[in-house]
Coordinates of C-alpha atoms in Angstrom, one line a residue:
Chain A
X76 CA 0.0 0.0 0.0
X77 CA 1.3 3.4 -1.0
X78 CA 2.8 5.5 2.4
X79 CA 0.5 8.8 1.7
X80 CA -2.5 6.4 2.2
X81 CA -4.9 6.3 5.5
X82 CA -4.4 3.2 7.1
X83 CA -6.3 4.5 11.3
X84 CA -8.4 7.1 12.4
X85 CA -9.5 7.9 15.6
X86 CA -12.6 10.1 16.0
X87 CA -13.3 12.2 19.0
X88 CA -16.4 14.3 19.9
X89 CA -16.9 14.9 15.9
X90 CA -21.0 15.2 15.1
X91 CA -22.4 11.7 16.1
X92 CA -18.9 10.1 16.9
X93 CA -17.8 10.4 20.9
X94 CA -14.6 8.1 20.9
X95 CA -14.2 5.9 17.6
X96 CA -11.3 4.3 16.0
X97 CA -11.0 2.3 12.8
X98 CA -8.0 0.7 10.8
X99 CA -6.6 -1.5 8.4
X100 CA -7.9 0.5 5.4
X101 CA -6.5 -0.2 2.1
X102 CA -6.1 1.3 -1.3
X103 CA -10.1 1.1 -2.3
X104 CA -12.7 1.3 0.8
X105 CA -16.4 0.6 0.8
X106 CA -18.5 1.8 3.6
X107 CA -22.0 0.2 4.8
X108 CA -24.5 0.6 7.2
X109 CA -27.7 1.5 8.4
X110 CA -29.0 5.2 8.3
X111 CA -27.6 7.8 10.8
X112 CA -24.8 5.4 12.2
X113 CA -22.4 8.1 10.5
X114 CA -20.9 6.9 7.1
X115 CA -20.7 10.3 5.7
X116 CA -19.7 11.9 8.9
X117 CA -16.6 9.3 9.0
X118 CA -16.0 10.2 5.2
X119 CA -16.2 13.9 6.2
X120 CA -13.9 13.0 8.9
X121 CA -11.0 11.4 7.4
X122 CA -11.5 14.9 4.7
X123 CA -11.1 17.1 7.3
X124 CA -8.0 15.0 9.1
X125 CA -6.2 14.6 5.7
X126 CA -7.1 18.5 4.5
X127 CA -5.3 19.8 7.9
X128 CA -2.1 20.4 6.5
X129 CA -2.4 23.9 8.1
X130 CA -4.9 26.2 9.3
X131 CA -6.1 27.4 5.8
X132 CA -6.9 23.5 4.3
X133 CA -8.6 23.0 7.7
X134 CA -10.9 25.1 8.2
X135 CA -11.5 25.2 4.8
X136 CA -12.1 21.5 4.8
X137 CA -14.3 21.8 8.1
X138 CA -16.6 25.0 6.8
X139 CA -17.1 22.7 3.3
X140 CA -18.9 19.9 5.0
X141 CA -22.2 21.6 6.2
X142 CA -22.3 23.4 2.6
X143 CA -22.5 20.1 0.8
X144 CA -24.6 18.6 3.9
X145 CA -27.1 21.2 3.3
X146 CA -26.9 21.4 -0.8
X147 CA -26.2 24.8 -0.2
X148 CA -24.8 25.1 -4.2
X149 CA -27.1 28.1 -4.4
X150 CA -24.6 30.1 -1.9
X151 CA -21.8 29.1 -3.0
X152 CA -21.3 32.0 -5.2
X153 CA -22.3 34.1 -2.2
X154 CA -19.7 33.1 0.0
X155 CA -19.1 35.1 3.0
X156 CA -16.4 34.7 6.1
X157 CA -19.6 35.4 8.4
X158 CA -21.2 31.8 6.8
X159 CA -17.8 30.5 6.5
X160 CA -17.2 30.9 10.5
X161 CA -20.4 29.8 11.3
X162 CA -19.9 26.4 9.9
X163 CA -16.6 26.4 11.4
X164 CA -18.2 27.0 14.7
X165 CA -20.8 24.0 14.4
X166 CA -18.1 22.0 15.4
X167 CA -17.0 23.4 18.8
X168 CA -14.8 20.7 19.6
X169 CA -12.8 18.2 17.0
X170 CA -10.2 15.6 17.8
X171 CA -9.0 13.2 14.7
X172 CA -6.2 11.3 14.5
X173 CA -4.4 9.4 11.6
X174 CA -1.4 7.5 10.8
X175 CA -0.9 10.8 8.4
X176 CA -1.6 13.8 10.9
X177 CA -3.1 14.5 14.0
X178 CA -5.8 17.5 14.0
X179 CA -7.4 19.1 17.2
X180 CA -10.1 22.2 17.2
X181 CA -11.6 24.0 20.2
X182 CA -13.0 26.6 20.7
X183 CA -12.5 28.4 24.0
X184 CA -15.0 30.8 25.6
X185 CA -14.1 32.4 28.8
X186 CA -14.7 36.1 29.9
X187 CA -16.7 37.2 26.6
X188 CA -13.3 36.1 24.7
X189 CA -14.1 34.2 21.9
X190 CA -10.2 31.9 20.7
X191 CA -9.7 29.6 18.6
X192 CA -7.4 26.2 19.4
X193 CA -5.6 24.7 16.8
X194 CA -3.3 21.9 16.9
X195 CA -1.9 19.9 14.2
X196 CA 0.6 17.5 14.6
X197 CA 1.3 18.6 17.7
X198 CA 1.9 22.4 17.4
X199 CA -0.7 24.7 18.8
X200 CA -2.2 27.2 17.4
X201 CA -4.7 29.7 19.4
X202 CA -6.4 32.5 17.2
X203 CA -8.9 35.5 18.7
X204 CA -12.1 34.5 17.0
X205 CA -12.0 38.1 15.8
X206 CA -8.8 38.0 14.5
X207 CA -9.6 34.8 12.8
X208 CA -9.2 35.7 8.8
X209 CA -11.2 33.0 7.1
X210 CA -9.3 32.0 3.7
X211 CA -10.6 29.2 1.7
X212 CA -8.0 26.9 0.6
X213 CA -8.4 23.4 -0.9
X214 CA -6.1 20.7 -1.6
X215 CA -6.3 19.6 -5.5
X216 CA -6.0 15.9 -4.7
X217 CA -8.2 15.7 -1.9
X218 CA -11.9 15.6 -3.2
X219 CA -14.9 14.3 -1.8
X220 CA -18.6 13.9 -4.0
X221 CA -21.5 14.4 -1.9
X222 CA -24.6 12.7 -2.8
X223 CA -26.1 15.4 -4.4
X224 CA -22.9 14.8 -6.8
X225 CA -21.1 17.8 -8.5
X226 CA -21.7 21.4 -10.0
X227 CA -21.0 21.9 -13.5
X228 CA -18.2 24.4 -11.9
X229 CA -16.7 21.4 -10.2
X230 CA -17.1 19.0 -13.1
X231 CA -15.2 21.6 -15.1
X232 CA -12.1 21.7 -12.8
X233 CA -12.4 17.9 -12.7
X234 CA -12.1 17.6 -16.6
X235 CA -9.3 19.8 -16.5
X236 CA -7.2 17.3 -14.9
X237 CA -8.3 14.3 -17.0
X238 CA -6.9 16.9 -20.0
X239 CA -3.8 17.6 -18.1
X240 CA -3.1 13.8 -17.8
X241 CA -4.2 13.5 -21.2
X242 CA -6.6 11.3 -20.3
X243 CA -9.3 12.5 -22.6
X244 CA -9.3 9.5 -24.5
X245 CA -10.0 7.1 -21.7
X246 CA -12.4 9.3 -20.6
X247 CA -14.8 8.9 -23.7
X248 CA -13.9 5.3 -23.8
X249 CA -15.4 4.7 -20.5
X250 CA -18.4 7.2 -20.9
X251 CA -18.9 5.1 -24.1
X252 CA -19.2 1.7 -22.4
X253 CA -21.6 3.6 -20.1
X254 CA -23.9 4.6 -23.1
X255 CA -22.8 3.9 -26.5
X256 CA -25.1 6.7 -27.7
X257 CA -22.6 8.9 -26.3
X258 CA -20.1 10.4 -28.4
X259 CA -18.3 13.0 -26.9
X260 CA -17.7 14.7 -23.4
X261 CA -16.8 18.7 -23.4
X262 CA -16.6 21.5 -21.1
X263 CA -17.5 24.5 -23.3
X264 CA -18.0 28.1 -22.4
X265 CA -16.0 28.1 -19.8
X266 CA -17.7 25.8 -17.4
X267 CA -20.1 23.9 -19.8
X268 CA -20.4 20.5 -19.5
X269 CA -22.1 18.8 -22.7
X270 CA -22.1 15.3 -24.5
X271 CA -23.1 14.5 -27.9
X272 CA -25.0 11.7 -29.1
X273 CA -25.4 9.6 -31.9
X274 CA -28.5 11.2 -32.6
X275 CA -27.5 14.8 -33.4
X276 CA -24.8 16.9 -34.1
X277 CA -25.4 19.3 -31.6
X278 CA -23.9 19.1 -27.9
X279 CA -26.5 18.9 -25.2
X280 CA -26.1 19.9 -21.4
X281 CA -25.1 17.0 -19.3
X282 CA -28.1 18.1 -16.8
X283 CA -30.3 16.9 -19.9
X284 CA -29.4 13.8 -19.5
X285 CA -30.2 11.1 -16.4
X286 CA -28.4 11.8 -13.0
X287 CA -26.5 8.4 -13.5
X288 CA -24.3 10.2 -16.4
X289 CA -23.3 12.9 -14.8
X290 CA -22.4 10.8 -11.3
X291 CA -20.3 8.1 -13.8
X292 CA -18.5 10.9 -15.3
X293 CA -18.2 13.2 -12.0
X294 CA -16.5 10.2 -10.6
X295 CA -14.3 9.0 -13.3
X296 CA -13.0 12.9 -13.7
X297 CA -12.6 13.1 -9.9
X298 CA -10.3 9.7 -9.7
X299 CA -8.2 11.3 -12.5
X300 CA -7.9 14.7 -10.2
X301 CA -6.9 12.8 -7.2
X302 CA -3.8 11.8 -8.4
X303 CA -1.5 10.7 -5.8
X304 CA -4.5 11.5 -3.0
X305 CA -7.8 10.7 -1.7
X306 CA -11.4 10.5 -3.3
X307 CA -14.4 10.4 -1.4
X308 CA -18.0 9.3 -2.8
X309 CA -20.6 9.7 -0.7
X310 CA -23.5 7.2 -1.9
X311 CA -21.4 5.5 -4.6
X312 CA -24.5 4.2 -6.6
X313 CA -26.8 7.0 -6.9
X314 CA -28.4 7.0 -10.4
X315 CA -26.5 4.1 -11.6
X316 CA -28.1 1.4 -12.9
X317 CA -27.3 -2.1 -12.0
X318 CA -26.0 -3.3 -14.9
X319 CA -23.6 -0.8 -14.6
X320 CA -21.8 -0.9 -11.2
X321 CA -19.1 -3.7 -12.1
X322 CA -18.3 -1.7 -15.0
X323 CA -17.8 1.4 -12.8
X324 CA -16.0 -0.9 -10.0
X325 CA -13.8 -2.3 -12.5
X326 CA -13.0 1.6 -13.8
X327 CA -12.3 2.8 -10.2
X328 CA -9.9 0.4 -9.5
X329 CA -7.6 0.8 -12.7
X330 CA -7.6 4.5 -12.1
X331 CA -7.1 4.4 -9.0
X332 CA -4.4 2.6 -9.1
X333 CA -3.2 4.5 -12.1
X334 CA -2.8 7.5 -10.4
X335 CA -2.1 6.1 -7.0
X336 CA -5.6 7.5 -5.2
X337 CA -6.9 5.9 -2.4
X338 CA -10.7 5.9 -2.6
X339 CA -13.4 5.9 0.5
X340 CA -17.2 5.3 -0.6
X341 CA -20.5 4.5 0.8
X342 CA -23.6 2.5 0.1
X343 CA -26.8 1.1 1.4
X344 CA -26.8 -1.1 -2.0
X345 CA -26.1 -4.9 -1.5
X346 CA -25.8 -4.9 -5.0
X347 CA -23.2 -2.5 -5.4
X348 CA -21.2 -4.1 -2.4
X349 CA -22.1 -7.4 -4.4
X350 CA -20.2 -5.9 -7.5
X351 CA -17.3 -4.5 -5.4
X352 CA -16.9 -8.4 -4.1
X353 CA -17.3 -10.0 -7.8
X354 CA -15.0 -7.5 -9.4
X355 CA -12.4 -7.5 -6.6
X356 CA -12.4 -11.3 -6.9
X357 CA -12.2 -11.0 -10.9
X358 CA -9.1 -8.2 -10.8
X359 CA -7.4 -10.2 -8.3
X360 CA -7.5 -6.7 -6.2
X361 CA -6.7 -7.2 -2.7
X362 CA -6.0 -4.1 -2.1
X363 CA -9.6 -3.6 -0.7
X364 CA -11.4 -3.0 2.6
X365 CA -15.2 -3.6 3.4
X366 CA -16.2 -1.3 6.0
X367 CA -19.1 -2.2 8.5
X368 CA -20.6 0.4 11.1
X369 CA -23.1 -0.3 13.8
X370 CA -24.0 0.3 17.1
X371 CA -23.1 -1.4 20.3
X372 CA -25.5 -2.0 23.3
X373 CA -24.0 1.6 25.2
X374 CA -25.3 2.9 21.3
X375 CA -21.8 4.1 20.8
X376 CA -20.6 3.6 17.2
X377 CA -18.3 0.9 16.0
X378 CA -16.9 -0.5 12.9
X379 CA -15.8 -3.6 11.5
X380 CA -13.2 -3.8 8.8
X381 CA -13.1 -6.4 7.0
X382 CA -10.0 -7.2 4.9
X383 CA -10.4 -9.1 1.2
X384 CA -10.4 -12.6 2.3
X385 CA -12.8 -12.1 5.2
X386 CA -15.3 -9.8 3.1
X387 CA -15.8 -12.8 0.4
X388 CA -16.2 -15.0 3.0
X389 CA -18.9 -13.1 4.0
X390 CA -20.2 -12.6 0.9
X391 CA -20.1 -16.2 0.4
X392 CA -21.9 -17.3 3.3
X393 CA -25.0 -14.6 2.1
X394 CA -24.0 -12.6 5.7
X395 CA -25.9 -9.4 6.3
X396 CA -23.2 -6.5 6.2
X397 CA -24.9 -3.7 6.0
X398 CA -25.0 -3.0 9.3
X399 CA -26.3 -4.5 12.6
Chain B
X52 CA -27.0 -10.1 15.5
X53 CA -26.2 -14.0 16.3
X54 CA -23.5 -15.9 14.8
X55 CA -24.0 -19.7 14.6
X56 CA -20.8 -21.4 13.9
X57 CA -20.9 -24.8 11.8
X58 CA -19.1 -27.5 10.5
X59 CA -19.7 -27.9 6.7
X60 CA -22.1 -26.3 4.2
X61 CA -25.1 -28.7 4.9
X62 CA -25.3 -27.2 8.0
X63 CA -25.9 -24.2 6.7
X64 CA -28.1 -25.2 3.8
X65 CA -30.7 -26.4 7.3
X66 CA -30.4 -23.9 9.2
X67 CA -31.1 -21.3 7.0
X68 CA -34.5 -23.1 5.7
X69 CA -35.1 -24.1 9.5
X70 CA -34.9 -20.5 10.3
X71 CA -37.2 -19.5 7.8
X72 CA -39.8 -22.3 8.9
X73 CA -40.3 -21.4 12.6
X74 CA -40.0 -17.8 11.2
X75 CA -36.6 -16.6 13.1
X76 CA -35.0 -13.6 11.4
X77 CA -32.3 -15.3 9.3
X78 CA -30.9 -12.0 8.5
X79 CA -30.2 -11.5 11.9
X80 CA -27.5 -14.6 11.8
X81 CA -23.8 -14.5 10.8
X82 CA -22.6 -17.6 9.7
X83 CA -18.4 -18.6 10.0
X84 CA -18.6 -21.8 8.0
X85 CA -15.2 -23.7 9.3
X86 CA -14.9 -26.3 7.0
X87 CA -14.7 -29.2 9.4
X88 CA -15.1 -30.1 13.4
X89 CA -11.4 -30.0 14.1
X90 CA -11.3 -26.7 12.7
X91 CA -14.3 -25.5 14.9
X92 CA -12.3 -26.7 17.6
X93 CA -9.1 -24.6 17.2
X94 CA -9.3 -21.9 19.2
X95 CA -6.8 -20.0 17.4
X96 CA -9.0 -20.5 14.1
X97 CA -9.2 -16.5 12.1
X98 CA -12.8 -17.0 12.3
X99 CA -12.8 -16.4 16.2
X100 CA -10.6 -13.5 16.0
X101 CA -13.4 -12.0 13.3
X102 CA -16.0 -13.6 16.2
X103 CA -14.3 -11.7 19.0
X104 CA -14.0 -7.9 16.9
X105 CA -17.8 -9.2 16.0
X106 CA -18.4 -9.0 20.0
X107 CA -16.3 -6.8 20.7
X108 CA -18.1 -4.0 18.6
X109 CA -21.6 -5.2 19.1
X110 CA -22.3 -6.4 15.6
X111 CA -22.4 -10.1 17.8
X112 CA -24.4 -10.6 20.8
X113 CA -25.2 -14.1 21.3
X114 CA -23.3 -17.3 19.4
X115 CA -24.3 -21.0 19.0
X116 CA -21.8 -23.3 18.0
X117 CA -23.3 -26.7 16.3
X118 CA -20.9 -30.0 15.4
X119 CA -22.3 -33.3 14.3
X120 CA -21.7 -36.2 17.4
X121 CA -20.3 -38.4 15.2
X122 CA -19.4 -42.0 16.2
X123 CA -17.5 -42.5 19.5
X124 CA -16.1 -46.0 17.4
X125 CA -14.1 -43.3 14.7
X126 CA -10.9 -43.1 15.8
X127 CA -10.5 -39.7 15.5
X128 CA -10.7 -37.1 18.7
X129 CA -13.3 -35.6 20.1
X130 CA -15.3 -38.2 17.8
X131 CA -19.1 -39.6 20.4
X132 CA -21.7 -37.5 22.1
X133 CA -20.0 -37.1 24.7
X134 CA -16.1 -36.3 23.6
X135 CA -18.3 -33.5 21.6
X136 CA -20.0 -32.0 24.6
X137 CA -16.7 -32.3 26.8
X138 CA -14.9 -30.9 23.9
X139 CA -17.7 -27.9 22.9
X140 CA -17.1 -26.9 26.7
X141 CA -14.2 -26.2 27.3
X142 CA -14.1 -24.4 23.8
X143 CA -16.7 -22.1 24.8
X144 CA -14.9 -22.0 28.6
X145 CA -11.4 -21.4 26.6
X146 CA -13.2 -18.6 24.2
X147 CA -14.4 -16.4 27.5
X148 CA -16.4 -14.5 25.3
X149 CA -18.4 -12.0 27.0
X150 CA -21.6 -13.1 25.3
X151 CA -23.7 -15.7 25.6
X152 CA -22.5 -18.7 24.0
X153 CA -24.6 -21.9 23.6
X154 CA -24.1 -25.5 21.5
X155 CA -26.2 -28.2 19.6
X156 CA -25.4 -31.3 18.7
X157 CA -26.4 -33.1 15.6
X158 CA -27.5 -36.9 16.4
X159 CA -29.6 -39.0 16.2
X160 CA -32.1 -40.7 18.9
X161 CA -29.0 -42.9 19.4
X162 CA -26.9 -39.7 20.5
X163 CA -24.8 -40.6 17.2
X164 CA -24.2 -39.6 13.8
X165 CA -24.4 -35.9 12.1
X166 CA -26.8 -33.5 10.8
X167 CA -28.2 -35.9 8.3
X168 CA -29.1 -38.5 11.1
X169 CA -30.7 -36.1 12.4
X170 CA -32.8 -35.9 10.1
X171 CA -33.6 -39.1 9.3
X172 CA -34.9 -39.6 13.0
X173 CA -37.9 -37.1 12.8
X174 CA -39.1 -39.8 9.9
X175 CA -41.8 -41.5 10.3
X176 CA -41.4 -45.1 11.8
X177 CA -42.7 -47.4 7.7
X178 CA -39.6 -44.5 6.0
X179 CA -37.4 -45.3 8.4
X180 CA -38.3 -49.1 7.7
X181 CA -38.0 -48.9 4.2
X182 CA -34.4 -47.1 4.0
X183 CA -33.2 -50.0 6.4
X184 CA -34.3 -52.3 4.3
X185 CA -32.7 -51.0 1.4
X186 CA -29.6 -51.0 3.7
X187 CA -29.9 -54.8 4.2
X188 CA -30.7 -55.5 0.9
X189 CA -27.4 -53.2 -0.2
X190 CA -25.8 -55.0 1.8
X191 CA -22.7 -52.3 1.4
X192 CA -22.6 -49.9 4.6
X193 CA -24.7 -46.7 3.0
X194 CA -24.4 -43.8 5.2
X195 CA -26.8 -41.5 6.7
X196 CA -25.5 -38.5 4.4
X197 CA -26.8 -41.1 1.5
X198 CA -29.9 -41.5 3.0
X199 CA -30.6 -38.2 3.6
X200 CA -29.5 -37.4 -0.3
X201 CA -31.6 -39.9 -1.3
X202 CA -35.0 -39.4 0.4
X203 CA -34.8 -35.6 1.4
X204 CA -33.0 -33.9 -1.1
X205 CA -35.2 -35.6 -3.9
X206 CA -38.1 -34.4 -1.6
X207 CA -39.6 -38.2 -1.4
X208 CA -40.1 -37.4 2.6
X209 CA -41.3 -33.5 3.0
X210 CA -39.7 -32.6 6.7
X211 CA -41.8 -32.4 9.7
X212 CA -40.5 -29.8 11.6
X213 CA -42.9 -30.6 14.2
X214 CA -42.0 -33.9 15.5
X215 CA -41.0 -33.9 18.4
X216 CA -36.7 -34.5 18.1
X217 CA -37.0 -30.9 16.7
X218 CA -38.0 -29.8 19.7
X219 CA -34.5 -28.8 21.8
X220 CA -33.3 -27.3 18.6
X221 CA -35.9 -25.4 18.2
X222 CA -35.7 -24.1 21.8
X223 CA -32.0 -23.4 21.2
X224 CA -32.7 -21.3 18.4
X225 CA -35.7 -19.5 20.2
X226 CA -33.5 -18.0 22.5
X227 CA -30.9 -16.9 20.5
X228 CA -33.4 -14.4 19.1
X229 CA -35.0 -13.4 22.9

C-alpha cells in the first residue's frame, strides 16, 4: 500500500462520533450501514484530518462539509467569512487522528473572549475569533462527492485534470461503455459540460441527461484529479443502474491505481457491495477494505473492517453487512 | 445479530431453511462456515478472531456453535456425544467470550451420527423401515448423508418440523433471538 495512504483514524467528539477508531484501510474502501450510524460523517472525517495540512486546508475543509450537507450550491457564489465561521463553529470541539496527521479544534470561551485552538501535529495554534481571517483553501488531490454529486463548476475543474493527464481519451472510452449513444464529453464556455449523441450533431447539457451520467462521469474525472491523493463518494450508486456498477468498480480500481488515489465510498446497495466483491475477486484486487458500522448495546458507534479474504467469506456465506 | 458457527455447508443449507420455517429472522444470523469439526475446535482458528472484533463492537451478541456427534467408534478425537459435549465446553470455557454462548449437537435418537441422522430420526417409523431395508438389501454400509441425499434432497419425505426431536433445537434457536 502506497505510504501517503490512511491506514487509522481515531474520531473524538466529531458530530455523532464520541470516541471511535477504525483501521486497516486499504487502497479502495467501501463503507456500509444502516442510516444515521455516520458513514458520511466518517468520510467527512477522514476529509477534514487529511485537509489539515495547516490552518487554511482545515478550516476550509471543516466550513465545506455543512455546505455540501445542506446542498447549499445556491450560496456558493455568495460566499461570505460570516457563513464560513459559522460552519466552522458547528463543530466546537474536533479531535481526529491518523497515521498521516493528528488534528485538534476547540473553541475556548471564557470572559466574553471568543479563541480559537488549533493543533496539528502537535503544534498549537490559538487564534482570537476576531482576529480569525477565514481563507478558503483546498487541496487539488483531496476531493470528496456528496450525494447530491457535483456542479457543472466542479465538473469543469475535474475535466481539466483528465486533459492535463491527457486522459481524454480514456475518458470517452469509459463514458462510451456507459452509453454507447454517447459520443463525446466537453466543457465548453468556460464551465459547460455537454455530451453528444449519436442522434445529433449538436452538444447537449449534461443536466439533460439522467443523473447516473453525470455521477459516472463526475467520478471518473474526480479519480483522475486525485492523483496521488484521496477520493471520497458519498453514496457511490446514486443513479446508476445495475447493470452498470461492475463496470464502474472495474473503472475505479484501474484508475485508481493508475494515479495512485486511495478511494473511501459509501452504500446502502447490496448490489453495489455485491459488484465490489465479484469485481475484486475478478481483478485479483486485494488491495480492498469492506467497512461495517453499527451500534453497540451503550449505542456508541463501531466499525468492523473487514479485509479481502474475510469480506468474500462473508459474501459467500450470504451474511448481512450492511449493518447491525 | 447472532453468529451460529458450523461445521460444513449442509449445515448451513438447514439452518437457514429451519430459520425460515419457525419464522426466526435469518438475517439477523452470521454464519463462520469452518470447514470441518477439528477446525471448529481450534481456538486459534481466524474466524474467532473476526468472532471476537464481531463481539467486541456489538455487531455479535449471542453465538451457537453446532458440530455433528459423530461416532465414539471413529478413531479420531473428540469423535461420540460425549467427547463432543466435553470438547464444545471447554471451547466455549477457553473462548471467555463475553456473550452468551450456547451449542447443539447433531444426532440421532441414538446420541450418534451428524446433521443428516438427524434428520432421518424425525421420519416416520414405515420411512425409516424402508431405508433399512434398502440398507440390508445393499448389503454395502450406506451412510446417513446417502440416506438423507436420497429421500430428502429428492423431496420423497417433506420434513416435519414438528416432530417432536426438533423440539430442543428449536428451543435453542428460540433463544438466541430473545
Amino acid at each position: 500500500m502506497s505510504k501517503h495512504f490512511l491506514s487509522s483514524i481515531e474520531i473524538i467528539d466529531f458530530k455523532c462520533f464520541k470516541k471511535f477508531n477504525a483501521k486497516n484501510f486499504k487502497r479502495i474502501n467501501l463503507i456500509s450501514g444502516k442510516n444515521n450510524v455516520g458513514k458520511t460523517a466518517f468520510m467527512e472525517a477522514i476529509y477534514i484530518n487529511l485537509n489539515s495540512l495547516d490552518i487554511e486546508t482545515s478550516t476550509s475543509a471543516m466550513a465545506s462539509m455543512p455546505f455540501s450537507r445542506n446542498n447549499l450550491e445556491f450560496i456558493t457564489n455568495t460566499y461570505s467569512e460570516k457563513v464560513e465561521k459559522e460552519y466552522l463553529e458547528k463543530n466546537d470541539s474536533i479531535h481526529i487522528e491518523s497515521n498521516i496527521i493528528k488534528n485538534k479544534f476547540h473553541i475556548k470561551s471564557q470572559n466574553g473572549k471568543k479563541e480559537y485552538e488549533f493543533v496539528l501535529n502537535d503544534i498549537q495554534y490559538i487564534i482570537n475569533s476576531n482576529e480569525f481571517s477565514f481563507n478558503e483553501k483546498n487541496i487539488d488531490n483531496i476531493n470528496f462527492i456528496d450525494n447530491f454529486g457535483l456542479s457543472n463548476s466542479e465538473l469543469k475543474d475535474y475535466f481539466e485534470s483528465v486533459q492535463k493527464l491527457d486522459k481524454e481519451e480514456s475518458l470517452y472510452n469509459y463514458i462510451n461503455s456507459f452509453d454507447s449513444t454517447i459520443l463525446n464529453f466537453k466543457v465548453l464556455g468556460g464551465n459547460k459540460a455537454v455530451c453528444k449523441t449519436v442522434f445529433s450533431d449538436e452538444y447537449r447539457d449534461i443536466n439533460e441527461f439522467g443523473d447516473g451520467l453525470k455521477h459516472y462521469i463526475s467520478i471518473i474525472c474526480c479519480v483522475y484529479a486525485c492523483k496521488d491523493g484521496y477520493l471520497f463518494i458519498d453514496e457511490i450508486d446514486n443513479g446508476i443502474h445495475y447493470t452498470q456498477l461492475e463496470r464502474l468498480w472495474e473503472i475505479i480500481f484501474t484508475i485508481s491505481k493508475e494515479v495512485n488515489c486511495q478511494v473511501f465510498a459509501t452504500t446502502h446497495s447490496r448490489e453495489m457491495i455485491n459488484a465490489y466483491a465479484k469485481v475484486s475477486q475478478k481483478l485479483d484486487e486485494e488491495d480492498i477494505s469492506f467497512i461495517e458500522l453499527g451500534r453497540n448495546k451503550e449505542n456508541e458507534i463501531k466499525a468492523i473492517t473487514m479485509n479481502y479474504d474475510r469480506f468474500q467469506t462473508e459474501i459467500k456465506n450470504g451474511n448481512e453487512i450492511r449493518g447491525w | 445479530m447472532v453468529a451460529i458457527l458450523y461445521e460444513g455447508i449442509s449445515d448451513k443449507a438447514f439452518f437457514n431453511s429451519i430459520l425460515e420455517e419457525y419464522n426466526l429472522p435469518k438475517e439477523e444470523v452470521i454464519f463462520y462456515g469452518f470447514e470441518g469439526k477439528d477446525n471448529l475446535f481450534k481456538i486459534s482458528h481466524s474466524n474467532y478472531n473476526y468472532l471476537e472484533s464481531d463481539i467486541d463492537v456489538g455487531r455479535v451478541t449471542k453465538v451457537l456453535l453446532v458440530v455433528d456427534a459423530d461416532n465414539e467408534k471413529d478413531p479420531n478425537p473428540h469423535r461420540g456425544f460425549e467427547a463432543s459435549k466435553t470438547k464444545l465446553e471447554e471451547t466455549i470455557s477457553d473462548l471467555n467470550f463475553d456473550v452468551p454462548l450456547y451449542y447443539y449437537i447433531m444426532c440421532d435418537e441414538k446420541n450418534e451420527g451428524n446433521l443428516e441422522s438427524f434428520l432421518l430420526s424425525v421420519l416416520e417409523n414405515d420411512q425409516k423401515e424402508c431405508i433399512n431395508k434398502f440398507r440390508e438389501c445393499y448389503k454395502y454400509d450406506l451412510t446417513d448423508k446417502w440416506a438423507y441425499n436420497t429421500f430428502y434432497k429428492q423431496k420423497k419425505y417433506p420434513f416435519d418440523y414438528s416432530h417432536q426431536n426438533f423440539i430442543p433445537l428449536k428451543n435453542t434457536l428460540t433463544k438466541l433471538f430473545t
